[in-house]
Structures are given as C-alpha cells and as structure tokens.
Coordinates of C-alpha atoms in Angstrom, one line a residue:
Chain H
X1 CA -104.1 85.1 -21.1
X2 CA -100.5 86.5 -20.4
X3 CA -98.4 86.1 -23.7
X4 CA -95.6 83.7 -23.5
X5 CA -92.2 86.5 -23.4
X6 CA -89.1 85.0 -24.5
X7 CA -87.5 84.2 -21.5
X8 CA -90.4 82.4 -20.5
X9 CA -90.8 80.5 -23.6
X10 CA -87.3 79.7 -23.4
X11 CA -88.0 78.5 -19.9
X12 CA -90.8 76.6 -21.0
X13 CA -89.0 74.5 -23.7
X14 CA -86.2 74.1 -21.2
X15 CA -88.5 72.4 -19.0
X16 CA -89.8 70.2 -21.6
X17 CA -86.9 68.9 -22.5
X18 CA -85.4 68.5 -18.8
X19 CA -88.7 66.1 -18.5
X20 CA -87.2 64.0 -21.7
X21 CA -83.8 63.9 -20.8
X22 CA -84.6 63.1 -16.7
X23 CA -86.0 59.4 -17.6
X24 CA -83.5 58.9 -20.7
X25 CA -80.8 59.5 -17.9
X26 CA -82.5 57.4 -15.2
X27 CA -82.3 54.1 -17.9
X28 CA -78.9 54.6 -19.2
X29 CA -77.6 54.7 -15.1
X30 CA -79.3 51.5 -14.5
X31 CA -78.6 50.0 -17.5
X32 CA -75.3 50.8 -17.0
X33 CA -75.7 49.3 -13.3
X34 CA -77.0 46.2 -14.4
X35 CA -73.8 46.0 -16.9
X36 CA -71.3 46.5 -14.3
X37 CA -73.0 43.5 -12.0
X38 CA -73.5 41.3 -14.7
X39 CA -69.5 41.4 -15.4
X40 CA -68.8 41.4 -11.7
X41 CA -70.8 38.1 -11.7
X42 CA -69.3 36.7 -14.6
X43 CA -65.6 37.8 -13.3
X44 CA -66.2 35.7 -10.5
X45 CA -68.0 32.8 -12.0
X46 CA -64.7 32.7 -14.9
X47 CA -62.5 32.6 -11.4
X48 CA -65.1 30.2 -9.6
X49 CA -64.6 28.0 -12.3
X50 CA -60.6 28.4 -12.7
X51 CA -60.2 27.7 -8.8
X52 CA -62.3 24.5 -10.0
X53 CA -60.1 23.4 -11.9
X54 CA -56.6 24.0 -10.6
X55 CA -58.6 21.9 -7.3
X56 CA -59.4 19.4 -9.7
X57 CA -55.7 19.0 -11.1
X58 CA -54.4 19.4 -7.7
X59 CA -56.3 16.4 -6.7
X60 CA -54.8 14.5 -10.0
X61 CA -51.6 15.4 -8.9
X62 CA -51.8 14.5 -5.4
X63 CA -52.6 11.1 -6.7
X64 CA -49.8 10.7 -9.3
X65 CA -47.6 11.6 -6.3
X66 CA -48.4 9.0 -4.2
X67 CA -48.7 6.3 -6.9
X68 CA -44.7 8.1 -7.6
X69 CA -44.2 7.5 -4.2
X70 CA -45.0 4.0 -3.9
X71 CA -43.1 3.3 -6.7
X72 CA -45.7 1.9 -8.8
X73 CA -45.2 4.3 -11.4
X74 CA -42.5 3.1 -14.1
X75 CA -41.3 6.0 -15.9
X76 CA -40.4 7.6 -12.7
X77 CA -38.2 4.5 -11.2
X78 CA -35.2 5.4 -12.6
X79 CA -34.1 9.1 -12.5
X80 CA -30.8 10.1 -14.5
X81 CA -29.9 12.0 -11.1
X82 CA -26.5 12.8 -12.5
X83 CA -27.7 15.9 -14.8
X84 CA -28.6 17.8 -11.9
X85 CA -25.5 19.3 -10.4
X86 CA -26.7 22.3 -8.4
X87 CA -30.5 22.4 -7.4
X88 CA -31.7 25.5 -5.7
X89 CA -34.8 25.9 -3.4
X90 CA -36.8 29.1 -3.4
X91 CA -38.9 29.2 0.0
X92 CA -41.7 32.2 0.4
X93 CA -40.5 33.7 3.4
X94 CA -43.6 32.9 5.4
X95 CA -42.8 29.5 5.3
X96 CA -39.2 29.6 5.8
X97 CA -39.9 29.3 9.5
X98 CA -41.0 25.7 9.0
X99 CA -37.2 24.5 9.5
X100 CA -39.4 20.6 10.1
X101 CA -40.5 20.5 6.2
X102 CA -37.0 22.1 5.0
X103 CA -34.8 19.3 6.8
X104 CA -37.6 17.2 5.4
X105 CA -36.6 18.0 2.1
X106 CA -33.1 18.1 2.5
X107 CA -33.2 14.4 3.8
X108 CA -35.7 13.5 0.7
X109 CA -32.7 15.8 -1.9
X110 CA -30.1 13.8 0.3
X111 CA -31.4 10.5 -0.5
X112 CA -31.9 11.3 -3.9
X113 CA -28.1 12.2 -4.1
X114 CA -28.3 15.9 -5.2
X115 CA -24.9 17.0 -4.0
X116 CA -25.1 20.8 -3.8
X117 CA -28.3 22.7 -2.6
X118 CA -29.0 26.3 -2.3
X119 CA -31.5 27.6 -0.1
X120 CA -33.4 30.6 -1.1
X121 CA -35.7 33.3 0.8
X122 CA -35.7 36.5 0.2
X123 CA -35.7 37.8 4.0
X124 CA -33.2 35.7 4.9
X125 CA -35.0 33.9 7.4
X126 CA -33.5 30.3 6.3
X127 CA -30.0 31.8 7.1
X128 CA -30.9 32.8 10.4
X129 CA -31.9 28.9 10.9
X130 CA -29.1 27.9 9.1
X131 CA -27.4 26.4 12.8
X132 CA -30.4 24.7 13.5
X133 CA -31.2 23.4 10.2
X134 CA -27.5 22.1 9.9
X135 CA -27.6 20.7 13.6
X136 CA -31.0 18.9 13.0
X137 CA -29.9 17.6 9.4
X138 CA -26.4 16.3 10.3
X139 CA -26.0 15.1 6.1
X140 CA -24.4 17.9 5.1
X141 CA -21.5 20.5 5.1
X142 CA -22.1 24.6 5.0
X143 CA -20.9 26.1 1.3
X144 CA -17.6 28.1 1.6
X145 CA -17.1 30.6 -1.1
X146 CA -13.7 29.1 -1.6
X147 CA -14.8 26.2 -3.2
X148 CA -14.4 25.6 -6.4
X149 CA -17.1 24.7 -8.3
X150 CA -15.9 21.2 -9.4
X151 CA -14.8 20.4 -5.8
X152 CA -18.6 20.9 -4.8
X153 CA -19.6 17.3 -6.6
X154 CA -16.3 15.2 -5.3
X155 CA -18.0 15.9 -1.4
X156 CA -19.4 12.6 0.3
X157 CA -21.7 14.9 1.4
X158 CA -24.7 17.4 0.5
X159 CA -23.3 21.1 0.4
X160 CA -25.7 23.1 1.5
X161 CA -26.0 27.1 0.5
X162 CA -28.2 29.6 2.3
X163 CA -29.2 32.3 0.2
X164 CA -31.2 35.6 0.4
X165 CA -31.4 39.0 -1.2
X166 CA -28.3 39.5 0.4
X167 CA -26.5 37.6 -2.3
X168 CA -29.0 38.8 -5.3
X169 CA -28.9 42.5 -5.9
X170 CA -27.2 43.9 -3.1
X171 CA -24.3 41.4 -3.9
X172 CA -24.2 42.9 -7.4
X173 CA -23.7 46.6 -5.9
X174 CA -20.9 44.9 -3.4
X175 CA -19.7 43.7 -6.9
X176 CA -19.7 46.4 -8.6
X177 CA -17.5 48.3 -6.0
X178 CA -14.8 46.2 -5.9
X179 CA -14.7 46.9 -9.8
X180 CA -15.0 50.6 -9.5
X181 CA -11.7 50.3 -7.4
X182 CA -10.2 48.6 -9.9
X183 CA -11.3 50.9 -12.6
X184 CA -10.1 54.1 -10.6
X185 CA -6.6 52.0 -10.0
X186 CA -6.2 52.1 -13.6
X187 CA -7.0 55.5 -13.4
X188 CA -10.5 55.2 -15.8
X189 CA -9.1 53.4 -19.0
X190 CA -11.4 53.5 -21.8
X191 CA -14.0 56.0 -20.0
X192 CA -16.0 57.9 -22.1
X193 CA -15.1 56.3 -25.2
X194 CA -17.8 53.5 -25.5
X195 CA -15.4 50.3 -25.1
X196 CA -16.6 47.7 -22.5
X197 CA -14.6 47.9 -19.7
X198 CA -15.3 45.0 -17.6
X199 CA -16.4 41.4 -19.4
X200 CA -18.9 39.0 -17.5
X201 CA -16.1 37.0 -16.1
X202 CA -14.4 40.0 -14.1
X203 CA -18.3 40.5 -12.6
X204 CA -18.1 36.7 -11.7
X205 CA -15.0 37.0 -9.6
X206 CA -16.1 40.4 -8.3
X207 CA -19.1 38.6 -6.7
X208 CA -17.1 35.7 -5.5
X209 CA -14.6 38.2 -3.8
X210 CA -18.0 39.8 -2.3
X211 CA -19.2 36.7 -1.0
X212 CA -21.8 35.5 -3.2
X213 CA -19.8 33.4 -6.3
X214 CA -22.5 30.2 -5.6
X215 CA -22.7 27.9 -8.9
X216 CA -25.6 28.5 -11.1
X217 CA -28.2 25.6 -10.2
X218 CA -29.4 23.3 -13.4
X219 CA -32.8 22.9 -11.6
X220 CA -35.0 25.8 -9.0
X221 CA -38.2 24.7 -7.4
X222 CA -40.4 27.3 -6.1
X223 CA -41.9 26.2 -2.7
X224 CA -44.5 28.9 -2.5
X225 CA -48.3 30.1 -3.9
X226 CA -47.3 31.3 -7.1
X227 CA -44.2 31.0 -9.8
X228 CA -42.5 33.5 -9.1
X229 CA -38.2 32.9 -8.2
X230 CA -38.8 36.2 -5.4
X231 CA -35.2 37.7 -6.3
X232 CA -32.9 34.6 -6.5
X233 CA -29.5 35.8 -7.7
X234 CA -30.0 37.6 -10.9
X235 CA -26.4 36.4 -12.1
X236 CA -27.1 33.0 -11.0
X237 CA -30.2 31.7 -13.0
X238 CA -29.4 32.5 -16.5
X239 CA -30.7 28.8 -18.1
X240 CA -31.8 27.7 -14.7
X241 CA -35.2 25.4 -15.4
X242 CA -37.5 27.0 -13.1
X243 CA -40.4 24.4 -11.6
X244 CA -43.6 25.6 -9.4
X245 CA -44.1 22.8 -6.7
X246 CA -47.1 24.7 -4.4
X247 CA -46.8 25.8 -1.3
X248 CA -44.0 24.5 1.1
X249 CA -46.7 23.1 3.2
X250 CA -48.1 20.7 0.4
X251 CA -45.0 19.3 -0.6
X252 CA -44.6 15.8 -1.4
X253 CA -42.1 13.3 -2.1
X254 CA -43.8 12.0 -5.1
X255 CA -44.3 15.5 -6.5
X256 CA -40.1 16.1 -6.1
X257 CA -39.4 13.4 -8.1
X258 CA -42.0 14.0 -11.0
X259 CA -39.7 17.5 -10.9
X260 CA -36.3 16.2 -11.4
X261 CA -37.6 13.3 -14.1
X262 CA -39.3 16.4 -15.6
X263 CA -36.1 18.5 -15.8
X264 CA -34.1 15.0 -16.8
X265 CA -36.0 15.2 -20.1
X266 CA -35.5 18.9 -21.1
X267 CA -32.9 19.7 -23.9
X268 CA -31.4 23.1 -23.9
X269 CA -30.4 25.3 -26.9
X270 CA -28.9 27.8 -24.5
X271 CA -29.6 30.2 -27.8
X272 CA -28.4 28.6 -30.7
Chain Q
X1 CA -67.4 35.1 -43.0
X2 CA -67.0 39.1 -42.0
X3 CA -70.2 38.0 -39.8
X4 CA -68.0 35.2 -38.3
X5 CA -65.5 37.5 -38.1
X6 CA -67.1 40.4 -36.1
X7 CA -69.0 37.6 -33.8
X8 CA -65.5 36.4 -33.2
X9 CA -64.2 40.3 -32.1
X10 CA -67.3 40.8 -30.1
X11 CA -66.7 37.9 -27.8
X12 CA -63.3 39.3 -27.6
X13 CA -64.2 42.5 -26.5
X14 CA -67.1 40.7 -24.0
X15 CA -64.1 38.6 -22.6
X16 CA -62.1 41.9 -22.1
X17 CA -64.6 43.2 -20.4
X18 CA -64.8 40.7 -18.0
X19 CA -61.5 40.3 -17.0
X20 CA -61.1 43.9 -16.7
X21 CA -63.3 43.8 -13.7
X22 CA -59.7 42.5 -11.8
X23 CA -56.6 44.0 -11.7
X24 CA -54.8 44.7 -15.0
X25 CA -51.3 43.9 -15.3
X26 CA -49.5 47.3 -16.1
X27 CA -46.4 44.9 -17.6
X28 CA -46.3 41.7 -20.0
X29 CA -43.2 40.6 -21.1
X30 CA -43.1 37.7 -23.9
X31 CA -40.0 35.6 -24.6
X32 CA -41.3 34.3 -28.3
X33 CA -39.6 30.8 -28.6
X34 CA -40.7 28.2 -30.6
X35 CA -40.4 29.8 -34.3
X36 CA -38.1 27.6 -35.8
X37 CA -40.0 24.3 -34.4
X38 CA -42.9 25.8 -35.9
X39 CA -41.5 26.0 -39.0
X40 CA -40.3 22.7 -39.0
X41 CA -43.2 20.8 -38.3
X42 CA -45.3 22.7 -40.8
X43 CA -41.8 22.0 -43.4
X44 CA -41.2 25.5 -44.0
X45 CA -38.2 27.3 -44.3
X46 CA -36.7 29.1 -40.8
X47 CA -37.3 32.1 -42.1
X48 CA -40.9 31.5 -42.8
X49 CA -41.4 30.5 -39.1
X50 CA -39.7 33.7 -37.9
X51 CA -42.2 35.9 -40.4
X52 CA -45.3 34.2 -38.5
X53 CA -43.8 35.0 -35.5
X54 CA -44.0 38.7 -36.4
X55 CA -47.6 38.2 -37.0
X56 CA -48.2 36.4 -33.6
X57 CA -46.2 39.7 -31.8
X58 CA -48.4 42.0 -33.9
X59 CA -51.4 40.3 -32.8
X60 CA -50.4 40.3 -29.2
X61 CA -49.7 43.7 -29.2
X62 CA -52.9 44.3 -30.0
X63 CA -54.8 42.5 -28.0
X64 CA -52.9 44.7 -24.8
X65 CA -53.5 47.3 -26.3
X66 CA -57.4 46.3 -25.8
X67 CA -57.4 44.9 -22.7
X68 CA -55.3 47.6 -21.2
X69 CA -51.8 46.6 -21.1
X70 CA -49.4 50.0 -20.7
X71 CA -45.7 48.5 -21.4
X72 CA -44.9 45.3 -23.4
X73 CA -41.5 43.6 -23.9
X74 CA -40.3 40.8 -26.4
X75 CA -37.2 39.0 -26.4
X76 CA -36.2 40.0 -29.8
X77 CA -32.7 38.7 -30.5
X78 CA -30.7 37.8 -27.8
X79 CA -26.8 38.0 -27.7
X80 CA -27.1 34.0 -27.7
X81 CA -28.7 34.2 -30.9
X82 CA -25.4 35.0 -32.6
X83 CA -24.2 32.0 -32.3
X84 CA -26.5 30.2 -34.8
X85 CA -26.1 30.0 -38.1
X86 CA -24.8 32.8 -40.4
X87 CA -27.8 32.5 -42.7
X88 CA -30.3 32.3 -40.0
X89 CA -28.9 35.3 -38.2
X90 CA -28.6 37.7 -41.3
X91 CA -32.5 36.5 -42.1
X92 CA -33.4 37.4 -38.8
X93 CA -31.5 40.7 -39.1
X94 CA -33.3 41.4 -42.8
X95 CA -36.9 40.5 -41.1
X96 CA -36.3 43.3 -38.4
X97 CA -34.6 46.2 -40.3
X98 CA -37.2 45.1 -42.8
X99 CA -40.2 45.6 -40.1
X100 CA -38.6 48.7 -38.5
X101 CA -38.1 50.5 -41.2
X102 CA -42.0 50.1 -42.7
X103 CA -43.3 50.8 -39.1
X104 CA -41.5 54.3 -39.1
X105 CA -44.6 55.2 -41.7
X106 CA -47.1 57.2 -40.5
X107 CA -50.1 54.9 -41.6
X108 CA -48.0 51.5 -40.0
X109 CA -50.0 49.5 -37.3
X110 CA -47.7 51.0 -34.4
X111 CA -48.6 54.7 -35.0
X112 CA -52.0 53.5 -35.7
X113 CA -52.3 52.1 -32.3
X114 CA -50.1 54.5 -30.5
X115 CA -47.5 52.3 -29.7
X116 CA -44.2 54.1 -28.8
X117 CA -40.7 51.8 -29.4
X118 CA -38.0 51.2 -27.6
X119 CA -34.9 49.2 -27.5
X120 CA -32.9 47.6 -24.8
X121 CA -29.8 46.0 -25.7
X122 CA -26.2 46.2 -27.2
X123 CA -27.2 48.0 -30.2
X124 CA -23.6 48.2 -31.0
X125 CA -23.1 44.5 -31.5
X126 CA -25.6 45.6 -34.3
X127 CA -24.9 46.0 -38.3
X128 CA -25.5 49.6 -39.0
X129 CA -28.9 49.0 -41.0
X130 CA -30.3 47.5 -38.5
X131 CA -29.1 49.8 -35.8
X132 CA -29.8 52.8 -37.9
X133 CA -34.0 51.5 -38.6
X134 CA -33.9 51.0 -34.7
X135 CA -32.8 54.5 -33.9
X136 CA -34.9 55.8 -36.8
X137 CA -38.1 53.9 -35.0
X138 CA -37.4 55.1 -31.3
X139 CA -37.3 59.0 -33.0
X140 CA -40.9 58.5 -35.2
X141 CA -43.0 56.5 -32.1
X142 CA -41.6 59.1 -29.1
X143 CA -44.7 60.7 -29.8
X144 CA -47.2 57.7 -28.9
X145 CA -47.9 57.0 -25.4
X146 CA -50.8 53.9 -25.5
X147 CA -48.4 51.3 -24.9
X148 CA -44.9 51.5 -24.8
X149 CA -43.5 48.3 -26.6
X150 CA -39.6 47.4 -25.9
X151 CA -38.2 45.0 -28.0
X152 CA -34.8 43.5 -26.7
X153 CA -32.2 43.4 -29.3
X154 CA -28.7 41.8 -28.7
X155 CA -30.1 41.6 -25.1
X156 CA -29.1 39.2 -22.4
X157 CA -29.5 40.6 -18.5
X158 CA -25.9 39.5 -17.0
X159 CA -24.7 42.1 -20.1
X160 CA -27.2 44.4 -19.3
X161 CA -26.0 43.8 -15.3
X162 CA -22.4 44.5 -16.5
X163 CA -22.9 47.7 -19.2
X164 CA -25.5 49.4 -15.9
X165 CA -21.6 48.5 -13.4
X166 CA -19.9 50.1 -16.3
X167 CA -21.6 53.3 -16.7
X168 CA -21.9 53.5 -12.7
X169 CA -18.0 53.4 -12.6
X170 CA -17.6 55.8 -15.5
X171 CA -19.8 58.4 -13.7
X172 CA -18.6 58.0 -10.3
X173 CA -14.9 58.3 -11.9
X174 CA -16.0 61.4 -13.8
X175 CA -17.4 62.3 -10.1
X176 CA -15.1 62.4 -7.5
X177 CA -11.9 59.7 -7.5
X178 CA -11.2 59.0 -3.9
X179 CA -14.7 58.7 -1.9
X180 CA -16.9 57.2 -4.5
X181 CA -19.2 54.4 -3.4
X182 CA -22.0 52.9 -5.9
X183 CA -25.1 52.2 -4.6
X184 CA -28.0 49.4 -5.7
X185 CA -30.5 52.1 -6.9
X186 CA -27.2 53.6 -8.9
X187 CA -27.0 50.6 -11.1
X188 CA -30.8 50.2 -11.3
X189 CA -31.3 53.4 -13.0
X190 CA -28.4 52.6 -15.5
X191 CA -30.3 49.4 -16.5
X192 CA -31.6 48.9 -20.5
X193 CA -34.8 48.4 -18.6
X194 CA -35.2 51.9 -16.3
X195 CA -38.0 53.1 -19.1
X196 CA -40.1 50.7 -17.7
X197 CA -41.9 48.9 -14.0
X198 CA -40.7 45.7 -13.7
X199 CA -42.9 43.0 -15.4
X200 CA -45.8 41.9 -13.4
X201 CA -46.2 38.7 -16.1
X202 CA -43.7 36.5 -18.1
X203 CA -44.9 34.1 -20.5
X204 CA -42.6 31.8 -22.5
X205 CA -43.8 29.9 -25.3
X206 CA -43.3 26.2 -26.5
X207 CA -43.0 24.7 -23.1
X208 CA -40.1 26.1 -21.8
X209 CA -39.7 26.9 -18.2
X210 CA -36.6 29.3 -17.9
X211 CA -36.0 32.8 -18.5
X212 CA -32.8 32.4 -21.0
X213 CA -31.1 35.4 -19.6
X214 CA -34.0 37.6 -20.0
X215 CA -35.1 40.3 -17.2
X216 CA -33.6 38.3 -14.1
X217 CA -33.2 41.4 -12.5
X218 CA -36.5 42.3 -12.8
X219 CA -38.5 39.4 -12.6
X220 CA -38.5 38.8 -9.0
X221 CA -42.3 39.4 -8.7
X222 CA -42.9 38.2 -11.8
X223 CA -45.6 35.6 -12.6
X224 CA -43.7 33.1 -14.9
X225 CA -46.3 31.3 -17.1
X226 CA -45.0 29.1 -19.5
X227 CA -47.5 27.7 -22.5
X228 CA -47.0 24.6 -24.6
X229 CA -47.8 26.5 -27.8
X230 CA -45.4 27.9 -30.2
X231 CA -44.5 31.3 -30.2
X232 CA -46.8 32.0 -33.8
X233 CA -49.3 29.7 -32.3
X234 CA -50.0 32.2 -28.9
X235 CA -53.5 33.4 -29.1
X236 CA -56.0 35.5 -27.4
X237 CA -56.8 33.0 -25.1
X238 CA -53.4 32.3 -23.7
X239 CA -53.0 35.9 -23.2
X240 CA -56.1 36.1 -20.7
X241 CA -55.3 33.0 -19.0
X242 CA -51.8 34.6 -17.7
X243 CA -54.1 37.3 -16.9
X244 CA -56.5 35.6 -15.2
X245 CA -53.6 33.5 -13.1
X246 CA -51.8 37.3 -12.2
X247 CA -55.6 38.5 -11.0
X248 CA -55.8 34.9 -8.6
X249 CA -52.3 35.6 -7.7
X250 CA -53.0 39.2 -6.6
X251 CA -56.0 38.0 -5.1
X252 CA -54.2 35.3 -2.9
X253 CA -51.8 37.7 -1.8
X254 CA -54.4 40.1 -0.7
X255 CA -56.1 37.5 1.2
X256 CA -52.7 37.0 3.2
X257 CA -52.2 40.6 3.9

C-alpha cells in the first residue's frame, strides 16, 4: 500500500471537508431562498391588504360625499365660507389637460363664494389653457400682480391665478436678483460682517416686482395620487392647511365641501 | 417581562424585514407637534411634555436607524417658537443645551448608533450655551456616518430662503460688481439644508396638515403624512405606515411611467 505523503494527506482531508461544507452550503442558499420569498410574499400581502383598505375607505367616502351632496348631511349645511380667503389648487400635471373638470371646479369654488383661486401645476400646462379656461368659465377675472391683496376680496367676482414653477423657485432667483442690484447700488453694505441684509418683507416685494407676489392661500387641495404640494411657491405656503382630495378625475362636490368644513374647524398657533 | 420584551423587538425586526423588501426612503423629516397638548391632557407640566418628546425623537431615531433610514430631520425650535412664553422658551432652551451637551460623550446613544449631528438654522438668534453645545455636537459626531440627523434650530424656510439670497449677493459682490447674475442652483447650494437630499417623507404629528414653515423648498416631492397622535405618542407603527404609503406611492408612479 502506498503511504499517505503529506501533500496527499493534506489533499485528502481537504477533500473530506469540501464533502461537509458542499451540502452545509447547498441548505443555507435555499434556506436563504426560501427567506427572501417568504418576505416578498408577505411584502405584498401587507400592500394587498393596505390597497384593501384605502378601497374600502374610498368607498366610505364616496358615500359621505354624496349624502354631502344631497344635503342630507347636517354638519356640513352651513360652511363659515368667510375664513377662507385665498384657496389654491395643485393639479398633477397629467391631469391639467382636463380643462372640463377644472372649469368644473371653478364653477363648484364659484358657487361656493371663494373669491380668489390659484391654480397650480408644475409644468405650467393650466397656464397655457388659461384663455380657454377663462373663455369657457366666464365667472371670473385674471389676477394682476398689481392688486393689492385686500382689493382681491372687494371683486364681485372669482380672481383667478395660474400658477407653475415659474412662480415657485425660479421666481425666487428672479427675486433674488433684483436684490443683488440693490445690494451692489449700495455698494455691499454690511457684507462680510454677518448682519442680515435683506428682511422677509424686502424678498416679498422683490417677488412681486418679479411677477409672482400672489397672496398666501388659507386652504391648498391637492388634486392628484398622492399628498404631495409638487413645488407650489415655497414663499407662499408658510401655514397653508394642506388637504389630499385624490385624483382630479375622482373629484366630487361632496368631497370639496367636507374640505373646507374640515379647514373651517382648524385653529392655528402659527408657533406660539 | 424581558421575554415580552425581546418578542416585542423580534416582531420589530420581522416587520423591518418585510418592508425592506420595497424601496427605502433615504429621507424622513419629522415636524414633532403636539408636546404641550400631551402634557396637558396627562396634567403635567410643559416641560414635562417637551422631555417625553425627547424620548419619542430618540426612539424614532432608532428605529431608522434599523430599518435603513440615511438622513433624518426634526423641527426642533422654530423662529416662531420665540414668541411663546419666556418660561417655556428658556425650558426648552435648558432641555436642548442639556441633551447636546450629554450626547457629545462618547458612550451617549448618538455615537453609539453612529449618528452624525447637524444643525440648520439661525444659530445666532441663539443664547451662547446653547449655540456653543450645538457647535460642540456638530465637532464630536462628524466622525459618524449611519444616519445623519439635522435638527432645525431657530429654523423657519422663508429665513432660510432669505439668509441662502444673502450669501448669494455677498459672493457675487465679492465676485465681480457689474455682470453678476445669481442663478437657482446658486441659492440652492447656500441653503441650511444642502447637507442633505430633499426629504422623500414628512410626517406631522397631532393632526395637523401644514408644514409651519418647515422645508417648503424642499418638499415638493415629498409625501406629507400627517398622524392624529401626539408627537411623544409616535410609535413604530406610524413610522412604517408612512413607509409603507412612500413604497405604494413609488409603486404608483412606476406604474404610470
């Protein structure tokens, strides 16, 4: 019998203990396997059962709004519309097309007796269709800059505001400009030595000299799949109440008013 | 009740698990309202209620630390804040320097968890204790990098908006005088907020549903969730329902692309 050397006995053992290790690999791979389905399964069962429900409250709601609409709801009969002043819309830009649901909504706002809307989407679609929009909804006047805010609620008529990102961000830069001209005509006071050169108010006129010195709505409703405001005015939506309504497409009249009474009932701090 | 206790983190850790199957979000934000109505429905003092909600944010820090969650920001104190009462204010001011300062320890639960701070704000509408624990913080966490918390101190955005115009001007002036021109991304790295992606989640406690000046330059894709809790109430739970809602969010956009 040939005697095991030690590079074959070293082989050997190496062998040996590949032959353990092989199957010990095998079963933690499919045990890990059968881990990774089982919380893939789950994931989607915990979102199965999440769609569930928001169809299940979605259904409730679309109930209460119709009972709203009918009237046959009490609470909701008589809306302190006063309180809201300014109401902005935000629209997903995909459905900002649907000029027949926004002049819908307009004329439900209209009735209601909101007297200033703004009308957001972040392409500036809505602004583009601002002539047909205003030609098809004959209640209302365009915004001018130039009003003053106070003059807004004295109109017989809705003012209407189309906004886009235009007026948000790019607005501020605009801003910002016209500051930075007045800051290098007064040849860079206070520069460098950590004062505050410009207050909150001089940003505020900036923007209106820029174009985009709209009032800051009480009330926003988001017409779109999610809550999310999709870059309304930064400057414009500091204690704005902020309500998700669905998508544009789903909207309701019942559902608009069970907003507002909402908002009606909220009591603002505004930090203190 | 350590067996009730470990049961408890092990269904945590399964539930982490399988909401980690979907896409993380890589930014929470919190705005932490409701401490003083906490306080007063349970009749303790203000103070009281702000000290639980220090327990709440440790907890939620925590917990995204767990699941995943790379930045986190808190509405500390806002600028707004000043305006309440002097007594309230200066406890407020004794809780953080208070909290800052004993995180700065190497054995606190920050460096522990590999949290790094950071502050966005005025920190010179600040008393000097506080300001001095805050700087004395940002210096002992720069070495963590598991999440990256920023707490907003004497913060509101239209001041942030403002003090990023400032700074623009200022460089532009020390620049070049006659041809200088600022441009968006020129305030947007000047912001409080560059240090971090813009939130993909906002979540407001005690029922609100507005932002109080907080991030509205940064919040445009944000999902705002707003929970009827108190802030020192917030739990696990709410913290994977936003979760959940941002994954069925992504999920619906991805269906319309």
């Amino acid at each position: 019998m040939k005697s095991l050397t030690p590079p074959l006995l070293r082989c050997l053992c190496l062998n040996r203990s590949m032959d353990f290790i092989r199957p010990k690999r095998m079963l933690y791979f499919w045990i890990d396997k059968i881990r990774n389905v089982l919380l893939r399964l789950s994931w989607h069962l915990v979102h199965s059962i999440i769609n569930l429900c928001y169809f299940t409250t979605g259904m409730v709601h679309a109930l209460e709004s119709h009972l709203i609409s009918r009237g046959l709801l009490r609470k909701y009969k008589s809306l302190h519309i006063s309180k809201i002043r300014y109401l902005a819309i935000v629209i997903e830009s995909e459905d900002a097309c649907r000029t027949s649901n926004v002049i819908e909504l307009l004329q439900w706002l209209a009735a209601l007796g909101i007297k200033h809307v703004s009308l957001y989407d972040n392409e500036g679609l809505l602004k583009k269709s601002k002539d047909i929009i205003l030609e098809k909804f004959d209640g209302a006047v365009l915004f001018q800059d130039t009003h003053e805010n106070n003059v807004l609620l004295d109109q017989p008529r809705m003012t209407l505001e189309f906004v886009s990102f235009y007026d948000g961000k790019e607005a501020v830069a605009r801003a910002a400009n016209v500051l930075l001209m007045k800051y290098i005509k007064s040849g860079g006071i206070g520069s460098n030595q950590g004062e505050q050169i410009f207050t909150e108010s001089q940003m505020s006129e900036a923007l209106k000299t820029v174009g985009s010195g709209g009032p800051e709505p009480d009330l926003l409703l988001i017409y779109g799949p999610a809550r999310c405001h999709l870059g309304f005015p930064a400057w414009r939506m500091r204690y704005t109440e902020i309500q998700h309504m669905g998508p544009l497409t789903c909207m309701t009249y019942g559902s608009l008013i069970k907003a507002i009474y909402r908002f009606t009932t909220v009591r603002q701090n505004y930090g203190k | 009740m350590e067996f009730l206790y470990k049961v408890v983190r092990f269904l945590i850790k399964c539930m982490f698990c399988v909401v980690s199957v979907g896409p993380i979000p890589s930014h929470i934000a919190f705005i932490m309202d409701g401490n003083r109505r906490f306080a007063k429905q349970r009749n303790m003092k203000v103070g009281a209620g702000h000290e639980a909600g220090y327990f709440a944010l440790m907890s939620m820090l925590i917990h995204c630390s767990e699941l995943g969650v790379k930045y986190v920001t808190a509405y500390a104190f806002s600028i707004d804040n000043f305006k309440r009462r002097t007594e309230e204010v200066e406890c407020l001011v004794d809780l953080m320097t208070e909290k800052f300062e004993s995180w700065c320890r190497e054995d606190s639960i920050v460096n522990m968890f590999g949290i790094r701070v950071h502050f966005s704000g005025n920190l010179q509408l600040l008393s000097e204790p506080l300001r001095d624990a805050a700087k004395k913080l940002t210096a002992a966490t720069v070495g963590n990098s598991r999440v990256f918390l920023t707490l907003c101190v004497a913060y509101t955005s239209t001041n942030e908006i403002v003090r990023a115009v400032e700074k623009s001007c200022e460089e532009k002036w020390a620049e070049d005088q006659e041809s200088s021109v600022i441009n968006l991304s020129d305030i947007e790295k000047r912001m409080y907020m560059v240090i971090a992606p813009d939130p993909d989640i906002i979540i407001r406690t005690s029922g609100e549903n507005r932002l109080s000046n907080f991030l509205l330059w940064q919040s445009a894709g944000s999902c705002l969730v707003s929970t009827s809790a108190m802030w020192p109430e917030i739990s696990f739970w709410h913290l994977i329902w936003a979760v959940l809602n941002f994954q069925r969010y992504q999920s619906l956009l991805k269906k319309k692309l």
